[in-house]
Amino acid sequence: MKHAPSPIRPVRSMLFVPADSEKKLAKGVDTGADALILDLEDAVAPSRTHIAREMALAYLRSRPDRGKQQLWVRINPLDTEAALLDLVVAAGAPDGIVLPKVRSAADVVKLSNYLDALEVREGVAKGSIRIAPVATETPQALFTLGSYEGCSPRLAAITWGAEDIAAALGASTNRGPDGEYEPVYQLACSLCLAAAHAAAVQPIDTIWGDFKDDAGLLRDAQRARQRGFTGKIAIHPGQVATINAAFTPSAEELAHARRVVEVFESNPGLGTVGLDGKMLDMPHLKQAQRILQLAQRFAA
Ligand code: COA
Ligand code: MG
């Protein structure tokens, strides 16, 4: 029987931390990231995966009380033996598993079934370990982004990446001469956004790799939020504050959202109203309500 887990707190920033680095693990807690992703996959040399696994488990166990920071683990792709060994981390009750290189929602369902067994075996609350697939890293995945709705109550977020898919497509670069992503990666981004909203889970934007370029990160994060993403992955502690700020409604946005809600409240029965010389209808009201909700989530 499927267990319906309690809702998980949304996150603005998820910071990748290579799980074989004692120094970076120690630093993670004070970065202000809403979540850490202890990485067992691409940031760890294969010769050190077994060490990273043990370190990730020990780290999870050392922080049974997570406070405001969720602890996720990125395991290896599900069709590898390494992934099955990585799942030893279930004993540390991670808040979630980031699943790379998925092909479709079937991979999420398979992982969810493994977790059903592991949670019972390890005495971890049933249904408490969530799943966030990196849903654009294989060519197959681009054709199955519509498959996630209702696939598992564990599904909490969907994110995307432009690096592994570029390698899989035989591309020598994923950017055009103007520095923008080539259309196929823009498609991956758009489909991720639509997939997450279709499944009513968080769309989390991909990394900004140039961790010294704060202005570029800010632009990228603001653009992602304007598009409808609600959080973004960080790879360096220096990126966290910028990302948190970009995904928290500003005072002006809040003030405007309140006015939009008020103008509808004071005109009951009207589907369209005017404010500051502009037409407002239902999508504007929904947007304003979403901003007020967001602000509440990240207050204090
Ligand atoms: N998490 C926690 N701490 C980190 C960190 C991270 N992701 N990245 C850097 N730090 C720490 C460093 O250890 C260093 O600590 P110190 O001041 O105590 O020496 C400090 O932050 C400053 O780091 P800096 O010297 O600017 O960077 P670096 O050269 O040590 O590391 C990277 C650069 C890219 C290798 C590193 O940021 C990193 O490992 N990022 C995550 C990579 C990853 O997980 N990728 C997988 C997903 S794409
Ligand atoms: Mg990768």
XYZ file of C-alpha atoms in Angstrom, residues 256-286 288:
32
model
C 2.035 44.854 -5.767
C 0.666 41.349 -5.144
C -1.263 42.609 -2.111
C -2.789 45.419 -4.172
C -3.829 42.970 -6.908
C -5.530 40.687 -4.385
C -7.196 43.673 -2.717
C -8.575 45.090 -5.937
C -10.219 41.735 -6.732
C -11.534 41.425 -3.175
C -13.100 44.853 -3.307
C -14.748 44.051 -6.663
C -16.462 40.730 -5.966
C -18.095 39.167 -8.989
C -15.736 40.907 -11.428
C -13.399 38.731 -13.483
C -11.513 41.676 -14.971
C -10.457 44.872 -13.191
C -8.176 47.820 -13.885
C -5.162 48.752 -11.756
C -2.711 51.562 -12.584
C -4.156 51.720 -16.101
C -3.627 48.010 -16.783
C -6.107 45.204 -17.237
C -5.976 42.429 -14.662
C -7.792 39.119 -14.943
C -7.634 35.671 -13.359
C -4.020 34.743 -14.305
C -2.839 37.977 -12.623
C -4.775 37.120 -9.469
C -3.296 33.608 -9.408
C -0.338 37.501 -7.018
